[in-house]
Short mmCIF file of C-alpha atoms in Angstrom, two decimals:
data_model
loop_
_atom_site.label_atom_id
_atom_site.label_comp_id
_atom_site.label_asym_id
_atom_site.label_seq_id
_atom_site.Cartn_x
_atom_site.Cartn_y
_atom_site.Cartn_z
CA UNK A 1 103.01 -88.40 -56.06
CA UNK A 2 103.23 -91.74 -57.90
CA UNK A 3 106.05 -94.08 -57.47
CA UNK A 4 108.45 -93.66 -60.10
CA UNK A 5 110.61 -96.99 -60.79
CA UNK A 6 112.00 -95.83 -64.00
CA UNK A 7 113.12 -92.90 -62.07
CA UNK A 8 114.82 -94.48 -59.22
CA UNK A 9 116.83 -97.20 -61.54
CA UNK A 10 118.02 -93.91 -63.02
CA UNK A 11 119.41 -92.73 -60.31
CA UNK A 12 120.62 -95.78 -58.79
CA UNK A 13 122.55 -96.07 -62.04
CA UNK A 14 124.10 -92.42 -62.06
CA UNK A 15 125.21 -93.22 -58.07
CA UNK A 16 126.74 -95.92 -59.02
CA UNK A 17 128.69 -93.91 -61.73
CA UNK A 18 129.37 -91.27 -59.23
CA UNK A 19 131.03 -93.44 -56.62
CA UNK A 20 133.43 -94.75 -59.33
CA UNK A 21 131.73 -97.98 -59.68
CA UNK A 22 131.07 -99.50 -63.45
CA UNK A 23 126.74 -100.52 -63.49
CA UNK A 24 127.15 -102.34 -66.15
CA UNK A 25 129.74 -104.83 -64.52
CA UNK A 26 128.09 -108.41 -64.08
CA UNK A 27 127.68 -108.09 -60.73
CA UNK A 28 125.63 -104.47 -61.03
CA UNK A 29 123.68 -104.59 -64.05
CA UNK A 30 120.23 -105.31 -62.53
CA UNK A 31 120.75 -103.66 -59.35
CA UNK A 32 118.90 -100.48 -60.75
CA UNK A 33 115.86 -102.69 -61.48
CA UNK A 34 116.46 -104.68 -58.16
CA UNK A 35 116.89 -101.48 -56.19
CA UNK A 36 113.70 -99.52 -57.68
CA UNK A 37 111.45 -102.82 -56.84
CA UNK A 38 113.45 -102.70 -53.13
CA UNK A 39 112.48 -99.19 -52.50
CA UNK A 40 108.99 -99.37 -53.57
CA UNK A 41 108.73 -101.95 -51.47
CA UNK A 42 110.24 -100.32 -48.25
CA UNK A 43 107.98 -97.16 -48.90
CA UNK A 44 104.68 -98.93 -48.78
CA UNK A 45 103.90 -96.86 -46.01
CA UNK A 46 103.77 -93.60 -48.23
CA UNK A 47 101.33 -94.83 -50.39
CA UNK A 48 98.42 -95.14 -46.96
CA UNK A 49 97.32 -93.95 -43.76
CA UNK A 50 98.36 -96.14 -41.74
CA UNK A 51 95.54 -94.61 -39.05
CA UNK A 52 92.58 -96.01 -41.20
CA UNK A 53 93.73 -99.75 -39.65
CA UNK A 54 92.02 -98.35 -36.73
CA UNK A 55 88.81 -97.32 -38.20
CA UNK A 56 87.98 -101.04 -37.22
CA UNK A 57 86.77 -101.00 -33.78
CA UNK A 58 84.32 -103.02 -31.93
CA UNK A 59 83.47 -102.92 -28.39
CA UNK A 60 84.25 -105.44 -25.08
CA UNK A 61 82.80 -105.18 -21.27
CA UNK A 62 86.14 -103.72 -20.12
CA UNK A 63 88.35 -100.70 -20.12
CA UNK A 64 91.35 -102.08 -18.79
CA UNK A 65 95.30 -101.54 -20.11
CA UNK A 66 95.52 -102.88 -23.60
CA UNK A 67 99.75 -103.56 -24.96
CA UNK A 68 101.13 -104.86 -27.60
CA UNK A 69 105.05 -105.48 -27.15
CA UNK A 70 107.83 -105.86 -29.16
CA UNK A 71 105.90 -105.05 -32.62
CA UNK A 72 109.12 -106.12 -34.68
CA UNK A 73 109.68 -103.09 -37.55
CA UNK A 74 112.64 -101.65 -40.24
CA UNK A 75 112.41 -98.08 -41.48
CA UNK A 76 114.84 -95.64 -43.07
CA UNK A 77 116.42 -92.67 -41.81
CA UNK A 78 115.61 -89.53 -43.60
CA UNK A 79 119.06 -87.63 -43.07
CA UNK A 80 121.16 -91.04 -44.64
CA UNK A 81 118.68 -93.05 -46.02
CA UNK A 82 119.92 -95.32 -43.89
CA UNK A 83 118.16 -98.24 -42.24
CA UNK A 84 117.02 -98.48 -38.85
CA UNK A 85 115.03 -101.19 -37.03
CA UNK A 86 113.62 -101.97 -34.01
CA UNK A 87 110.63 -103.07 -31.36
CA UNK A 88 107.81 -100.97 -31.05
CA UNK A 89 105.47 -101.27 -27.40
CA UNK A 90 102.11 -99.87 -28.03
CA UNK A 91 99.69 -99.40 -25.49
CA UNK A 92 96.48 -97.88 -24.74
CA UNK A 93 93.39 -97.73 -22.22
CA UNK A 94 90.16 -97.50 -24.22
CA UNK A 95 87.02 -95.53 -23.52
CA UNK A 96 83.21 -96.56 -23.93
CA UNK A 97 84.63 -100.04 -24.02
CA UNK A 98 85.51 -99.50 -27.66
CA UNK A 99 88.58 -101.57 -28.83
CA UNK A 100 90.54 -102.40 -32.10
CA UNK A 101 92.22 -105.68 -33.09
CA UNK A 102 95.53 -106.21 -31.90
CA UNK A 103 96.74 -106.44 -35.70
CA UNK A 104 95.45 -103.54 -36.09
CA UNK A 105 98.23 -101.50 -34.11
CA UNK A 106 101.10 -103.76 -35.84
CA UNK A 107 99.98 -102.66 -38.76
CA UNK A 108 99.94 -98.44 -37.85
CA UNK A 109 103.34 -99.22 -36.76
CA UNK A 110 104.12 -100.82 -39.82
CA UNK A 111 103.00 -98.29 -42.07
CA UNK A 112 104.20 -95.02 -40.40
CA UNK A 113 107.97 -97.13 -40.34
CA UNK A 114 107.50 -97.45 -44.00
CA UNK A 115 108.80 -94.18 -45.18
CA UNK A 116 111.54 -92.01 -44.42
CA UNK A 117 111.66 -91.00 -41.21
CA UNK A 118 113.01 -90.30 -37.94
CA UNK A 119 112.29 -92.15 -34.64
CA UNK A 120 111.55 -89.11 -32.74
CA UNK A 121 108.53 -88.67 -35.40
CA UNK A 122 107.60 -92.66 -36.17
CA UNK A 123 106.84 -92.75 -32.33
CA UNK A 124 104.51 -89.55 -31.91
CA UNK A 125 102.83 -90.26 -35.12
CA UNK A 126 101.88 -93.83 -34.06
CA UNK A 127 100.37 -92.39 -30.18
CA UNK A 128 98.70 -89.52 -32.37
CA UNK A 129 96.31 -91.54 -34.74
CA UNK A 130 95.58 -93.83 -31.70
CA UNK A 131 94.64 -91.19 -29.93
CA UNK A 132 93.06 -89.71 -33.08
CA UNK A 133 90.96 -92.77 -33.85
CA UNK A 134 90.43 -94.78 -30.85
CA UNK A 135 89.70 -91.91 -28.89
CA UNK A 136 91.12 -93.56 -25.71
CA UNK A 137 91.46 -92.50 -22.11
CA UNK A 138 95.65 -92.73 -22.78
CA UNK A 139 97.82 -93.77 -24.88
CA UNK A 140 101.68 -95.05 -24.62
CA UNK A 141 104.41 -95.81 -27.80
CA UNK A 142 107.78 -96.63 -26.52
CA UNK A 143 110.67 -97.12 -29.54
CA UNK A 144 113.93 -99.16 -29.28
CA UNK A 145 116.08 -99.08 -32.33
CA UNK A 146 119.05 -99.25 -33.71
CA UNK A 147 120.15 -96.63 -36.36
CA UNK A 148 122.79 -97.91 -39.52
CA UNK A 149 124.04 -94.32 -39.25
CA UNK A 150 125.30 -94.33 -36.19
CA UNK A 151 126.66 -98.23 -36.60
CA UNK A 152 128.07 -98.58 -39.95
CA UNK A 153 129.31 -94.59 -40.31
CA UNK A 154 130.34 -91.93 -38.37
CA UNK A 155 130.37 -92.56 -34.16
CA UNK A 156 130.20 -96.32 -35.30
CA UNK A 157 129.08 -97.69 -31.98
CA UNK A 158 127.21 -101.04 -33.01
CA UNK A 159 124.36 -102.59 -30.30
CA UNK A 160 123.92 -98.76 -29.46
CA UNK A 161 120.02 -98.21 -28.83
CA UNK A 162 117.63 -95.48 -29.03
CA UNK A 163 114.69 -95.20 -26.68
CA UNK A 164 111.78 -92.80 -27.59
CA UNK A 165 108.18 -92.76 -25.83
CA UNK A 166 105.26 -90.78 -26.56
CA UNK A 167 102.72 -90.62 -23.67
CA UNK A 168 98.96 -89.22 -24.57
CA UNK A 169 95.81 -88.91 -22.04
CA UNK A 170 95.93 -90.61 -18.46
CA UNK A 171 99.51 -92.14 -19.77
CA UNK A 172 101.02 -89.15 -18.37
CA UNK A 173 99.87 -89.86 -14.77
CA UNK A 174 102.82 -91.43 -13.13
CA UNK A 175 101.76 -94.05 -11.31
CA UNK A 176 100.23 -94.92 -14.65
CA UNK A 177 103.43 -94.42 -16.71
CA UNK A 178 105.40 -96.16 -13.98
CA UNK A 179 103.29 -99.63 -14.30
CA UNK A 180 103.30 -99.07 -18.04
CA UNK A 181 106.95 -99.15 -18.35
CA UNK A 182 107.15 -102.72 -15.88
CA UNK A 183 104.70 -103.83 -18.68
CA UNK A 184 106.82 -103.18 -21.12
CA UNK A 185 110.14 -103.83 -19.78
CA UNK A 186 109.39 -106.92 -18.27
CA UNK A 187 109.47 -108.78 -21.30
CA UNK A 188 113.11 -108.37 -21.86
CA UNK A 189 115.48 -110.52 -20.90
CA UNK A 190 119.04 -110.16 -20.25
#
């Protein structure tokens, strides 16, 4: 399904209405057009598969632990269409010495986050098409992030976090999954 800007500053227009606001009050009268371009712009991520980053591969003499941490990343909540935003940790130990560019797994994480979502999902999603297209021995995704909808509304606990980790292959071994998690938690600071 196309993106449909005309559609969105419609409906932009007739929430604004609906929470008693006035859109076309100085302040509001381009925020339809401002808020269609916003959301087409946070929903990239519909409009790919984020997996085909990893169709480019190419190989190295080892098959040693690879991790990217703290993959900086905003997405929107699905139940609020809220925001929520985070660091992603992405690891994975390849096989037949095949390997992808570190970019590469930004950018997966980047496009699954660019949609509505949930963390729960973002998080298997990103270990699945590593798995999928790397093919390696194990994978690892580990999520931090805070959620607007628990912060601004409702429980309203600001600085709460969420943790979520996805484990695939040899990942689930746990010496493995023990040294994984030093990996990744030894980059924070208190």
């Amino acid at each position: 399904m196309a993106y449909d800007s005309a559609g969105v500053e419609r409906a932009v227009r007739d929430l604004l209405i609906s929470v008693g606001e006035d859109p076309n009050r100085e302040g509001l009268v381009d925020t339809p057009a401002r808020m269609a371009r916003a959301w087409q712009e946070i929903l990239t991520g519909l409009e790919e598969d984020p997996a085909d980053h990893l169709d480019k591969q190419f190989h190295v003499d080892t098959e040693e632990l690879v991790l990217v941490r703290d993959i900086e990343f905003h997405s929107v909540c699905e139940h609020h269409l809220l925001p929520f935003y985070g660091r992603a940790h992405v690891a994975y130990i390849p096989a037949n010495k095949t390997v992808t560019g570190l970019s590469k797994l930004a950018r997966v994480v980047e496009g699954f986050a660019r949609r509505p979502q949930v963390q729960e999902r973002l998080t298997s999603q990103i270990a699945d098409a590593i798995v999928e297209r790397l093919r390696p021995q194990g994978a690892t995704v580990v999520i931090e992030a805070e959620h607007m909808c628990m912060t601004m509304r409702g429980i309203r606990k600001p600085g709460s976090s969420t943790v979520t980790s996805a484990l695939r292959g040899v990942m689930n071994n746990a010496a493995t999954r023990q040294e994984m998690m030093a990996l990744i938690m030894g980059g924070h600071r208190p």
